[in-house]
PDB file of C-alpha atoms in Angstrom:
ATOM      1  CA  MET T   1      56.135 130.719  25.830  1.00 62.00           C
ATOM      2  CA  SER T   2      53.868 130.403  28.844  1.00 89.00           C
ATOM      3  CA  GLN T   3      55.138 128.810  32.080  1.00 91.00           C
ATOM      4  CA  GLU T   4      51.778 127.194  32.861  1.00 92.00           C
ATOM      5  CA  PRO T   5      51.989 124.197  30.480  1.00 92.00           C
ATOM      6  CA  TYR T   6      55.366 123.302  31.962  1.00 93.00           C
ATOM      7  CA  ASN T   7      53.933 123.399  35.480  1.00 94.00           C
ATOM      8  CA  ASN T   8      50.882 121.351  34.345  1.00 94.00           C
ATOM      9  CA  LEU T   9      53.186 118.783  32.811  1.00 94.00           C
ATOM     10  CA  GLY T  10      55.095 118.530  36.045  1.00 94.00           C
ATOM     11  CA  VAL T  11      51.847 117.897  37.936  1.00 94.00           C
ATOM     12  CA  ALA T  12      50.988 115.177  35.454  1.00 96.00           C
ATOM     13  CA  TYR T  13      54.324 113.475  36.001  1.00 93.00           C
ATOM     14  CA  ILE T  14      53.694 113.543  39.782  1.00 91.00           C
ATOM     15  CA  SER T  15      50.408 111.823  39.170  1.00 92.00           C
ATOM     16  CA  ILE T  16      52.170 108.929  37.385  1.00 92.00           C
ATOM     17  CA  GLU T  17      54.871 108.815  40.032  1.00 91.00           C
ATOM     18  CA  LYS T  18      57.789 110.216  38.001  1.00 93.00           C
ATOM     19  CA  PRO T  19      58.997 112.955  40.356  1.00 92.00           C
ATOM     20  CA  VAL T  20      62.446 113.411  38.721  1.00 93.00           C
ATOM     21  CA  ARG T  21      60.804 114.375  35.435  1.00 94.00           C
ATOM     22  CA  ALA T  22      58.318 116.551  37.313  1.00 95.00           C
ATOM     23  CA  ILE T  23      61.227 118.532  38.805  1.00 95.00           C
ATOM     24  CA  LYS T  24      62.632 119.255  35.356  1.00 95.00           C
ATOM     25  CA  PHE T  25      59.404 120.864  34.219  1.00 94.00           C
ATOM     26  CA  PHE T  26      58.728 122.878  37.447  1.00 95.00           C
ATOM     27  CA  LYS T  27      62.218 124.296  37.084  1.00 95.00           C
ATOM     28  CA  LYS T  28      61.481 125.171  33.489  1.00 94.00           C
ATOM     29  CA  ALA T  29      58.311 127.008  34.491  1.00 94.00           C
ATOM     30  CA  ILE T  30      60.296 128.972  37.128  1.00 95.00           C
ATOM     31  CA  LYS T  31      62.973 129.797  34.577  1.00 93.00           C
ATOM     32  CA  LEU T  32      60.328 131.282  32.271  1.00 93.00           C
ATOM     33  CA  LYS T  33      58.744 133.301  35.098  1.00 93.00           C
ATOM     34  CA  ASN T  34      60.773 133.467  38.292  1.00 91.00           C
ATOM     35  CA  ASP T  35      57.856 134.645  40.434  1.00 92.00           C
ATOM     36  CA  TYR T  36      55.450 131.903  39.372  1.00 93.00           C
ATOM     37  CA  THR T  37      54.507 130.545  42.772  1.00 92.00           C
ATOM     38  CA  PRO T  38      52.540 127.456  41.663  1.00 92.00           C
ATOM     39  CA  ALA T  39      55.749 125.865  40.281  1.00 94.00           C
ATOM     40  CA  TYR T  40      57.634 126.757  43.473  1.00 93.00           C
ATOM     41  CA  CYS T  41      54.891 125.137  45.577  1.00 92.00           C
ATOM     42  CA  ASN T  42      54.830 122.031  43.457  1.00 93.00           C
ATOM     43  CA  LEU T  43      58.586 121.743  43.443  1.00 94.00           C
ATOM     44  CA  GLY T  44      58.588 122.036  47.261  1.00 92.00           C
ATOM     45  CA  HIS T  45      56.041 119.217  47.465  1.00 90.00           C
ATOM     46  CA  VAL T  46      58.140 116.949  45.235  1.00 94.00           C
ATOM     47  CA  TYR T  47      61.363 117.641  47.121  1.00 93.00           C
ATOM     48  CA  SER T  48      59.479 116.888  50.427  1.00 89.00           C
ATOM     49  CA  SER T  49      58.083 113.615  49.084  1.00 88.00           C
ATOM     50  CA  MET T  50      61.546 112.548  48.027  1.00 90.00           C
ATOM     51  CA  GLY T  51      63.033 113.254  51.398  1.00 87.00           C
ATOM     52  CA  LEU T  52      65.104 116.220  50.134  1.00 91.00           C
ATOM     53  CA  LYS T  53      64.662 118.321  53.321  1.00 90.00           C
ATOM     54  CA  ASN T  54      67.008 121.207  52.601  1.00 92.00           C
ATOM     55  CA  GLU T  55      65.814 121.602  49.011  1.00 93.00           C
ATOM     56  CA  ALA T  56      62.162 121.522  50.085  1.00 92.00           C
ATOM     57  CA  ILE T  57      62.707 124.181  52.835  1.00 93.00           C
ATOM     58  CA  GLU T  58      64.716 126.423  50.508  1.00 94.00           C
ATOM     59  CA  ILE T  59      62.196 126.384  47.636  1.00 93.00           C
ATOM     60  CA  SER T  60      59.221 126.773  50.027  1.00 93.00           C
ATOM     61  CA  LYS T  61      60.796 129.793  51.667  1.00 93.00           C
ATOM     62  CA  ALA T  62      61.516 131.225  48.247  1.00 93.00           C
ATOM     63  CA  ALA T  63      57.811 130.876  47.364  1.00 93.00           C
ATOM     64  CA  ILE T  64      56.836 132.587  50.649  1.00 94.00           C
ATOM     65  CA  GLY T  65      59.233 135.412  49.782  1.00 93.00           C
ATOM     66  CA  ILE T  66      57.371 135.932  46.541  1.00 93.00           C
ATOM     67  CA  ASP T  67      53.906 135.438  48.029  1.00 92.00           C
ATOM     68  CA  PRO T  68      53.663 135.720  51.811  1.00 93.00           C
ATOM     69  CA  GLU T  69      50.074 134.327  51.559  1.00 92.00           C
ATOM     70  CA  SER T  70      51.239 131.101  49.929  1.00 91.00           C
ATOM     71  CA  TYR T  71      49.157 128.578  51.818  1.00 94.00           C
ATOM     72  CA  LYS T  72      50.614 125.552  50.034  1.00 91.00           C
ATOM     73  CA  SER T  73      54.159 126.629  50.765  1.00 92.00           C
ATOM     74  CA  TYR T  74      53.518 126.916  54.471  1.00 94.00           C
ATOM     75  CA  CYS T  75      51.945 123.471  54.433  1.00 94.00           C
ATOM     76  CA  ASN T  76      54.977 122.108  52.539  1.00 91.00           C
ATOM     77  CA  LEU T  77      57.237 123.514  55.230  1.00 93.00           C
ATOM     78  CA  GLY T  78      55.017 122.030  57.954  1.00 95.00           C
ATOM     79  CA  TYR T  79      55.237 118.535  56.454  1.00 93.00           C
ATOM     80  CA  VAL T  80      59.012 118.750  55.923  1.00 92.00           C
ATOM     81  CA  TYR T  81      59.625 119.916  59.493  1.00 94.00           C
ATOM     82  CA  SER T  82      57.226 117.309  60.847  1.00 94.00           C
ATOM     83  CA  LYS T  83      58.811 114.452  58.910  1.00 90.00           C
ATOM     84  CA  ASN T  84      62.233 115.501  60.301  1.00 88.00           C
ATOM     85  CA  GLY T  85      61.109 115.780  63.898  1.00 90.00           C
ATOM     86  CA  ASP T  86      61.163 119.626  64.034  1.00 94.00           C
ATOM     87  CA  VAL T  87      57.788 119.721  65.754  1.00 96.00           C
ATOM     88  CA  ASP T  88      57.823 123.340  66.933  1.00 97.00           C
ATOM     89  CA  LYS T  89      58.846 124.612  63.490  1.00 96.00           C
ATOM     90  CA  ALA T  90      56.134 122.447  61.893  1.00 97.00           C
ATOM     91  CA  ILE T  91      53.551 123.893  64.332  1.00 97.00           C
ATOM     92  CA  ASP T  92      54.599 127.427  63.457  1.00 97.00           C
ATOM     93  CA  ALA T  93      54.249 126.663  59.720  1.00 97.00           C
ATOM     94  CA  PHE T  94      50.812 125.041  59.970  1.00 97.00           C
ATOM     95  CA  LYS T  95      49.620 127.917  62.217  1.00 97.00           C
ATOM     96  CA  LYS T  96      50.536 130.379  59.518  1.00 96.00           C
ATOM     97  CA  ALA T  97      48.768 128.209  56.923  1.00 96.00           C
ATOM     98  CA  SER T  98      45.638 128.121  59.112  1.00 95.00           C
ATOM     99  CA  HIS T  99      45.585 131.869  59.277  1.00 95.00           C
ATOM    100  CA  ILE T 100      45.633 132.139  55.467  1.00 95.00           C
ATOM    101  CA  LYS T 101      42.819 129.656  54.931  1.00 92.00           C
ATOM    102  CA  LYS T 102      40.825 129.692  58.125  1.00 87.00           C
ATOM    103  CA  ASP T 103      38.144 127.158  57.088  1.00 87.00           C
ATOM    104  CA  ASN T 104      40.562 124.584  55.665  1.00 92.00           C
ATOM    105  CA  THR T 105      40.778 121.410  57.767  1.00 95.00           C
ATOM    106  CA  GLU T 106      44.264 120.357  56.648  1.00 94.00           C
ATOM    107  CA  PRO T 107      46.395 122.622  58.936  1.00 96.00           C
ATOM    108  CA  HIS T 108      44.153 122.055  61.947  1.00 97.00           C
ATOM    109  CA  TYR T 109      44.368 118.265  61.494  1.00 97.00           C
ATOM    110  CA  CYS T 110      48.160 118.456  61.262  1.00 97.00           C
ATOM    111  CA  LEU T 111      48.387 120.838  64.292  1.00 97.00           C
ATOM    112  CA  GLY T 112      46.199 118.442  66.349  1.00 97.00           C
ATOM    113  CA  THR T 113      48.569 115.547  65.428  1.00 97.00           C
ATOM    114  CA  LEU T 114      51.670 117.583  66.278  1.00 98.00           C
ATOM    115  CA  TYR T 115      50.249 118.586  69.681  1.00 98.00           C
ATOM    116  CA  ILE T 116      49.635 114.860  70.382  1.00 97.00           C
ATOM    117  CA  LYS T 117      53.370 114.332  69.752  1.00 96.00           C
ATOM    118  CA  LYS T 118      54.071 116.997  72.324  1.00 96.00           C
ATOM    119  CA  GLY T 119      51.620 115.465  74.825  1.00 96.00           C
ATOM    120  CA  ASP T 120      49.438 118.583  74.719  1.00 97.00           C
ATOM    121  CA  TYR T 121      46.051 116.948  74.438  1.00 98.00           C
ATOM    122  CA  LYS T 122      44.034 120.028  75.285  1.00 97.00           C
ATOM    123  CA  ARG T 123      45.475 121.953  72.318  1.00 97.00           C
ATOM    124  CA  ALA T 124      45.153 118.840  70.183  1.00 98.00           C
ATOM    125  CA  LEU T 125      41.463 118.702  71.012  1.00 98.00           C
ATOM    126  CA  ASP T 126      41.070 122.403  70.214  1.00 97.00           C
ATOM    127  CA  GLU T 127      42.531 121.818  66.787  1.00 97.00           C
ATOM    128  CA  TYR T 128      40.554 118.715  66.089  1.00 97.00           C
ATOM    129  CA  ASN T 129      37.355 120.590  67.136  1.00 96.00           C
ATOM    130  CA  LYS T 130      38.153 123.129  64.426  1.00 95.00           C
ATOM    131  CA  VAL T 131      38.294 120.245  61.935  1.00 95.00           C
ATOM    132  CA  LEU T 132      34.866 119.120  63.127  1.00 94.00           C
ATOM    133  CA  GLU T 133      33.484 122.657  62.972  1.00 92.00           C
ATOM    134  CA  SER T 134      34.666 122.915  59.322  1.00 87.00           C
ATOM    135  CA  GLY T 135      32.662 119.774  58.441  1.00 83.00           C
ATOM    136  CA  GLY T 136      34.993 117.074  59.634  1.00 79.00           C
ATOM    137  CA  LEU T 137      36.941 114.536  57.648  1.00 86.00           C
ATOM    138  CA  GLU T 138      35.782 111.209  56.152  1.00 90.00           C
ATOM    139  CA  ASP T 139      39.098 109.708  57.244  1.00 94.00           C
ATOM    140  CA  PHE T 140      39.070 106.821  59.728  1.00 95.00           C
ATOM    141  CA  ASN T 141      42.654 107.787  60.941  1.00 95.00           C
ATOM    142  CA  PHE T 142      41.332 111.104  62.052  1.00 96.00           C
ATOM    143  CA  TYR T 143      38.616 109.529  64.242  1.00 97.00           C
ATOM    144  CA  ASN T 144      41.132 107.158  65.753  1.00 96.00           C
ATOM    145  CA  ALA T 145      43.316 110.085  66.716  1.00 97.00           C
ATOM    146  CA  LEU T 146      40.326 112.071  67.921  1.00 97.00           C
ATOM    147  CA  ALA T 147      39.274 109.085  70.152  1.00 97.00           C
ATOM    148  CA  LEU T 148      42.686 109.130  71.786  1.00 96.00           C
ATOM    149  CA  VAL T 149      42.467 112.846  72.385  1.00 97.00           C
ATOM    150  CA  TYR T 150      39.013 112.489  73.931  1.00 97.00           C
ATOM    151  CA  ILE T 151      40.299 109.772  76.327  1.00 96.00           C
ATOM    152  CA  LYS T 152      43.184 112.051  77.377  1.00 96.00           C
ATOM    153  CA  ASN T 153      40.637 114.782  78.099  1.00 96.00           C
ATOM    154  CA  ASN T 154      38.346 112.350  80.110  1.00 96.00           C
ATOM    155  CA  ARG T 155      35.605 112.419  77.428  1.00 96.00           C
ATOM    156  CA  PHE T 156      34.998 108.730  77.286  1.00 96.00           C
ATOM    157  CA  LYS T 157      31.585 108.656  75.580  1.00 96.00           C
ATOM    158  CA  ASP T 158      32.908 110.914  72.816  1.00 97.00           C
ATOM    159  CA  SER T 159      35.910 108.586  72.482  1.00 97.00           C
ATOM    160  CA  GLU T 160      33.572 105.599  72.073  1.00 97.00           C
ATOM    161  CA  ASP T 161      31.530 107.497  69.418  1.00 97.00           C
ATOM    162  CA  SER T 162      34.742 108.354  67.505  1.00 97.00           C
ATOM    163  CA  LEU T 163      35.978 104.800  67.464  1.00 97.00           C
ATOM    164  CA  ILE T 164      32.533 103.546  66.248  1.00 97.00           C
ATOM    165  CA  HIS T 165      32.564 106.203  63.524  1.00 96.00           C
ATOM    166  CA  SER T 166      36.067 105.154  62.478  1.00 97.00           C
ATOM    167  CA  LEU T 167      34.820 101.588  62.069  1.00 97.00           C
ATOM    168  CA  ILE T 168      31.867 102.805  59.991  1.00 96.00           C
ATOM    169  CA  LEU T 169      34.385 104.385  57.630  1.00 96.00           C
ATOM    170  CA  ASN T 170      36.643 101.296  57.574  1.00 95.00           C
ATOM    171  CA  ALA T 171      35.376  98.162  59.324  1.00 93.00           C
ATOM    172  CA  LYS T 172      38.623  96.165  58.794  1.00 93.00           C
ATOM    173  CA  GLN T 173      40.773  97.743  61.480  1.00 95.00           C
ATOM    174  CA  PHE T 174      42.553  96.371  64.564  1.00 95.00           C
ATOM    175  CA  GLU T 175      43.143  99.594  66.438  1.00 95.00           C
ATOM    176  CA  PRO T 176      39.521 100.848  67.134  1.00 96.00           C
ATOM    177  CA  HIS T 177      38.308  97.437  68.135  1.00 97.00           C
ATOM    178  CA  ASN T 178      41.209  97.034  70.542  1.00 96.00           C
ATOM    179  CA  ASN T 179      40.693 100.570  71.926  1.00 96.00           C
ATOM    180  CA  LEU T 180      36.988  99.968  72.383  1.00 97.00           C
ATOM    181  CA  GLY T 181      37.908  96.800  74.326  1.00 97.00           C
ATOM    182  CA  ASN T 182      40.198  98.875  76.529  1.00 96.00           C
ATOM    183  CA  LEU T 183      37.568 101.485  77.023  1.00 96.00           C
ATOM    184  CA  TYR T 184      34.838  98.979  77.969  1.00 97.00           C
ATOM    185  CA  SER T 185      37.228  97.149  80.329  1.00 96.00           C
ATOM    186  CA  MET T 186      38.004 100.464  82.049  1.00 94.00           C
ATOM    187  CA  PHE T 187      34.351 100.850  83.003  1.00 94.00           C
ATOM    188  CA  GLY T 188      33.664  97.185  83.823  1.00 96.00           C
ATOM    189  CA  TYR T 189      31.738  96.302  80.691  1.00 96.00           C
ATOM    190  CA  PHE T 190      33.672  93.088  80.246  1.00 96.00           C
ATOM    191  CA  ASP T 191      31.194  91.320  77.983  1.00 97.00           C
ATOM    192  CA  LEU T 192      31.425  94.161  75.515  1.00 96.00           C
ATOM    193  CA  ALA T 193      35.207  94.213  75.957  1.00 97.00           C
ATOM    194  CA  VAL T 194      35.549  90.556  75.111  1.00 97.00           C
ATOM    195  CA  GLU T 195      33.587  91.011  71.858  1.00 97.00           C
ATOM    196  CA  GLU T 196      35.724  93.902  70.810  1.00 96.00           C
ATOM    197  CA  TYR T 197      38.998  92.102  71.602  1.00 97.00           C
ATOM    198  CA  LYS T 198      37.747  89.120  69.572  1.00 95.00           C
ATOM    199  CA  LYS T 199      37.117  91.413  66.606  1.00 95.00           C
ATOM    200  CA  ALA T 200      40.508  93.049  67.125  1.00 95.00           C
ATOM    201  CA  LEU T 201      42.223  89.606  66.932  1.00 94.00           C
ATOM    202  CA  GLN T 202      40.398  88.864  63.643  1.00 92.00           C
ATOM    203  CA  MET T 203      41.789  92.113  62.277  1.00 88.00           C
ATOM    204  CA  ALA T 204      45.364  91.728  63.669  1.00 79.00           C
ATOM    205  CA  PRO T 205      48.010  91.942  60.946  1.00 73.00           C
ATOM    206  CA  ASP T 206      49.412  88.472  61.742  1.00 72.00           C
ATOM    207  CA  ASN T 207      45.974  86.763  61.375  1.00 60.00           C
TER     208      ASN T 207
END
């Protein structure tokens, strides 16, 4: 019997938020073909989402042992390490993923975010620029983070543009309005700052 249907069934169970059942079928797929990397990758993803750090790391490393070019397994490792505060190990995993799929935005976005955690805003900007060069992301969270990185690199107009773009993607946000207010206050545009702070208050979680 083919291992693929078992793997597909596991993916379907993930989609309906039944990870324990998904694990059962991923393991069945691996039992049928012990070098079937898609099942290893999916199993690593489920373990990571369930907070099972050691299991996620072990199965992801096993997948990489079978296929050293397993992009998804390196990403799985990166997410697990990041979630558990192992920033340097997460960076190493996402770097390897980025070398496998050079035009994929995912590892560069994650690397940029990890460099922010380390306070290395120059490298964060380098990684976010790679996201933009690959077509960008229609994700307002990305543009909020990019705005922060621009500020830290003294690129204030670019920061303003990023915050405005974030609001185009999702107008009902507190953070970009508040940060625009801070930005305008910094340069003495107090009338503009007042308007942004008012909008921020309207979007505040307790309002």
